[in-house]
Short mmCIF file of C-alpha atoms in Angstrom, two decimals:
data_model
loop_
_atom_site.label_atom_id
_atom_site.label_comp_id
_atom_site.label_asym_id
_atom_site.label_seq_id
_atom_site.Cartn_x
_atom_site.Cartn_y
_atom_site.Cartn_z
CA MET A 29 -5.73 95.82 101.49
CA HIS A 30 -5.60 92.56 104.06
CA SER A 31 -4.87 92.63 107.63
CA SER A 32 -1.94 91.25 106.79
CA ASP A 33 -0.76 94.11 104.17
CA ARG A 34 -0.85 96.14 107.31
CA SER A 35 2.27 95.54 108.86
CA VAL A 36 5.40 96.49 108.15
CA ARG A 37 8.91 94.96 108.57
CA GLY A 38 9.89 94.60 111.82
CA ALA A 39 6.85 96.18 113.65
CA SER A 40 2.99 95.91 113.30
CA VAL A 41 0.05 98.59 113.04
CA THR A 42 0.07 98.79 117.22
CA GLY A 43 3.51 99.68 117.31
CA ARG A 44 4.76 96.25 118.96
CA PHE A 45 8.03 94.76 118.21
CA ASP A 46 8.24 91.82 116.22
CA PRO A 47 10.82 89.77 117.04
CA GLY A 48 10.90 87.78 113.92
CA ALA A 49 11.82 90.70 111.99
CA PRO A 50 15.24 91.22 110.82
CA GLU A 51 15.59 94.04 113.04
CA GLY A 52 15.19 91.99 116.07
CA PRO A 53 18.72 89.92 115.61
CA ILE A 54 20.75 93.24 114.91
CA LEU A 55 18.91 95.18 118.42
CA LYS A 56 19.66 91.74 120.52
CA LYS A 57 23.46 92.28 119.27
CA MET A 58 23.38 95.64 120.20
CA ALA A 59 21.94 95.20 123.66
CA ALA A 60 24.25 92.51 124.39
CA LYS A 61 27.25 94.73 123.43
CA LEU A 62 25.86 97.45 125.42
CA PHE A 63 25.70 95.05 128.59
CA GLU A 64 29.03 93.55 128.03
CA SER A 65 30.40 96.81 127.81
CA ILE A 66 28.77 98.11 131.08
CA GLY A 67 29.49 94.99 132.84
CA LYS A 68 33.49 95.14 131.72
CA LEU A 69 33.57 98.52 133.00
CA GLY A 70 31.70 97.64 136.14
CA LEU A 71 34.14 95.33 136.57
CA GLY A 72 37.00 97.63 135.68
CA LEU A 73 36.02 100.27 138.36
CA ALA A 74 35.73 97.04 140.96
CA ILE A 75 39.53 96.12 140.19
CA ALA A 76 40.45 100.27 140.36
CA GLY A 77 38.58 100.93 143.29
CA GLY A 78 40.27 97.47 145.30
CA VAL A 79 43.86 98.55 144.19
CA VAL A 80 43.06 102.33 145.48
CA ASN A 81 41.36 100.92 149.17
CA SER A 82 44.57 98.79 149.63
CA ALA A 83 46.89 101.67 148.48
CA LEU A 84 45.40 103.77 151.48
CA TYR A 85 45.79 102.68 155.19
CA ASN A 86 45.12 104.99 157.95
CA VAL A 87 47.36 105.77 161.56
CA ASP A 88 44.98 106.74 164.00
CA ALA A 89 45.80 109.34 167.23
CA GLY A 90 48.19 108.49 169.11
CA HIS A 91 50.11 106.27 166.95
CA HIS A 92 53.19 106.09 164.43
CA ALA A 93 53.97 103.95 161.42
CA VAL A 94 56.66 101.86 160.04
CA ILE A 95 57.25 100.75 156.26
CA PHE A 96 58.30 97.43 155.56
CA ASP A 97 58.96 96.93 151.74
CA ARG A 98 59.32 93.34 150.41
CA PHE A 99 62.48 94.51 148.50
CA ARG A 100 63.89 97.17 150.65
CA GLY A 101 63.17 96.25 154.02
CA VAL A 102 62.28 98.00 156.81
CA GLN A 103 62.38 101.97 155.73
CA ASP A 104 63.60 105.01 158.04
CA LEU A 105 60.94 106.89 157.49
CA VAL A 106 58.42 107.63 160.92
CA VAL A 107 54.55 107.85 159.28
CA ASP A 108 52.73 110.18 161.34
CA GLU A 109 49.09 110.03 162.26
CA GLY A 110 46.33 110.58 159.30
CA THR A 111 45.76 108.28 155.90
CA HIS A 112 48.62 107.38 153.73
CA PHE A 113 49.82 105.95 150.43
CA LEU A 114 51.38 102.50 150.09
CA ILE A 115 52.39 100.57 147.12
CA PRO A 116 50.21 97.73 147.23
CA TRP A 117 51.66 93.68 147.68
CA VAL A 118 55.19 95.44 148.23
CA GLN A 119 54.91 97.55 151.52
CA LYS A 120 53.09 96.92 154.48
CA PRO A 121 52.17 99.30 157.05
CA ILE A 122 53.91 98.50 160.74
CA ILE A 123 52.03 100.55 163.28
CA PHE A 124 53.01 101.53 166.82
CA ASP A 125 50.41 102.57 169.73
CA CYS A 126 53.23 105.81 171.03
CA ARG A 127 50.50 106.69 173.94
CA SER A 128 51.96 106.34 177.55
CA ARG A 129 51.11 102.90 178.93
CA PRO A 130 51.13 101.22 182.00
CA ARG A 131 52.80 98.36 183.43
CA ASN A 132 53.12 96.25 186.49
CA VAL A 133 56.55 94.41 186.81
CA PRO A 134 56.83 91.63 189.99
CA VAL A 135 60.59 90.93 190.83
CA ILE A 136 62.09 89.18 193.64
CA THR A 137 65.06 90.18 194.39
CA GLY A 138 67.99 90.00 197.64
CA SER A 139 68.75 92.87 199.90
CA LYS A 140 72.49 93.81 200.87
CA ASP A 141 71.62 91.45 204.42
CA LEU A 142 70.40 88.65 202.04
CA GLN A 143 67.03 89.29 202.70
CA ASN A 144 64.20 88.30 200.32
CA VAL A 145 62.34 90.79 198.89
CA ASN A 146 59.18 90.81 196.69
CA ILE A 147 58.85 94.08 194.79
CA THR A 148 56.39 95.11 192.40
CA LEU A 149 57.39 98.08 189.92
CA ARG A 150 54.44 100.15 188.01
CA ILE A 151 56.32 101.52 185.03
CA LEU A 152 54.09 104.16 182.49
CA PHE A 153 56.02 103.55 178.88
CA ARG A 154 56.11 104.37 175.86
CA PRO A 155 58.34 104.21 172.32
CA ILE A 156 60.30 107.00 170.92
CA ALA A 157 58.52 107.91 167.85
CA ASN A 158 61.94 108.17 165.96
CA GLN A 159 63.51 105.12 166.82
CA LEU A 160 60.38 103.03 165.82
CA PRO A 161 62.40 101.73 162.81
CA ARG A 162 65.15 100.51 165.13
CA ILE A 163 62.42 99.06 167.16
CA TYR A 164 61.23 96.80 164.96
CA THR A 165 64.13 96.04 163.11
CA SER A 166 66.37 94.62 166.40
CA ILE A 167 63.34 94.10 168.85
CA GLY A 168 59.75 93.36 167.34
CA GLU A 169 56.41 94.60 167.48
CA ASP A 170 56.06 93.11 170.85
CA TYR A 171 59.17 95.22 172.22
CA ASP A 172 57.53 95.83 175.67
CA GLU A 173 56.92 92.27 176.50
CA ARG A 174 60.90 91.45 175.55
CA VAL A 175 62.38 94.14 177.14
CA LEU A 176 60.69 95.68 180.11
CA PRO A 177 60.38 92.36 182.29
CA SER A 178 64.77 92.02 181.75
CA ILE A 179 65.56 95.75 182.65
CA THR A 180 63.33 96.37 185.18
CA THR A 181 64.70 93.22 187.14
CA GLU A 182 68.16 93.65 186.09
CA ILE A 183 68.16 97.48 187.45
CA LEU A 184 65.86 96.39 190.57
CA LYS A 185 68.51 93.77 191.63
CA SER A 186 71.24 96.41 191.29
CA VAL A 187 69.84 98.60 193.26
CA VAL A 188 68.10 97.05 196.00
CA ALA A 189 71.19 95.23 196.78
CA ARG A 190 73.14 98.61 197.81
CA PHE A 191 70.72 98.43 200.77
CA ASP A 192 69.37 96.39 203.81
CA ALA A 193 66.02 95.16 204.56
CA GLY A 194 65.88 97.79 207.25
CA GLU A 195 67.45 100.76 204.90
CA LEU A 196 64.89 99.72 202.32
CA ILE A 197 62.25 100.89 204.51
CA THR A 198 63.92 104.06 205.69
CA GLN A 199 65.19 105.03 202.66
CA ARG A 200 62.37 103.96 200.37
CA GLU A 201 62.08 107.29 198.78
CA LEU A 202 65.63 107.23 198.06
CA VAL A 203 65.74 103.74 196.76
CA SER A 204 62.88 104.56 194.49
CA ARG A 205 64.57 107.59 192.86
CA GLN A 206 66.99 105.50 192.57
CA VAL A 207 65.60 102.72 190.41
CA SER A 208 64.13 105.60 188.78
CA GLU A 209 66.86 107.39 187.82
CA ASP A 210 68.81 103.71 186.64
CA LEU A 211 65.81 102.17 184.99
CA THR A 212 65.25 105.45 182.92
CA GLU A 213 68.78 105.80 181.64
CA ARG A 214 68.44 101.94 180.93
CA ALA A 215 65.30 102.34 178.75
CA ALA A 216 66.32 104.99 176.83
CA THR A 217 69.11 102.99 175.45
CA PHE A 218 66.35 100.71 173.65
CA GLY A 219 64.41 103.33 172.51
CA LEU A 220 62.01 103.79 175.53
CA ILE A 221 60.47 106.68 177.20
CA LEU A 222 59.55 106.05 180.70
CA ASP A 223 56.89 108.61 182.04
CA ASP A 224 56.75 107.43 185.43
CA VAL A 225 58.42 104.65 187.33
CA SER A 226 56.86 103.87 191.12
CA LEU A 227 57.35 101.09 193.47
CA VAL A 228 53.93 99.78 194.28
CA SER A 229 54.29 96.79 196.45
CA SER A 230 56.74 94.59 199.05
CA CYS A 231 55.82 91.39 200.66
CA ARG A 232 58.27 92.75 203.36
CA GLY A 233 56.09 96.51 203.62
CA PHE A 234 58.86 98.17 201.50
#
């Protein structure tokens, strides 16, 4: 028997695959389909993972969130700390820092006897959590920038105008308490809590 007769269709006597044999194209097609299926599966998993990832968001400790819906607007629900779901491309979380934060507000105002007084007020503030939807809708995310300088100036001018320059020094504690009470009450109308209000400096020794 000649050596050429020792081969079988599709394989040699050594067991090597002969790509020229009829089984070669079939196996190639099967391999191509397998790789195509694996590719589609991988693409599907990647897309699914992207959708799941975009549907999750985190609210860190000391923060709360409100949800803006493209079709229904700002939702009334306030979201607490943790990991939460939303509808991708339809809903968006707006996260607020609800921890107490400091802010210094300088104000130039006049006393009862028409003396100019330069006062800096130090405020520790935070938003009321259940008021966040209203704060976001009516004021915005930068509520502290919009509200605190305005109401601080308003209250300080109102209180300082009741005292002359000498009384502002001798009755400092009374003035400070009155400013704190009035400002705390005014801030509450905007959904803000003032944990501390203190007069920290004045160009006239107040």
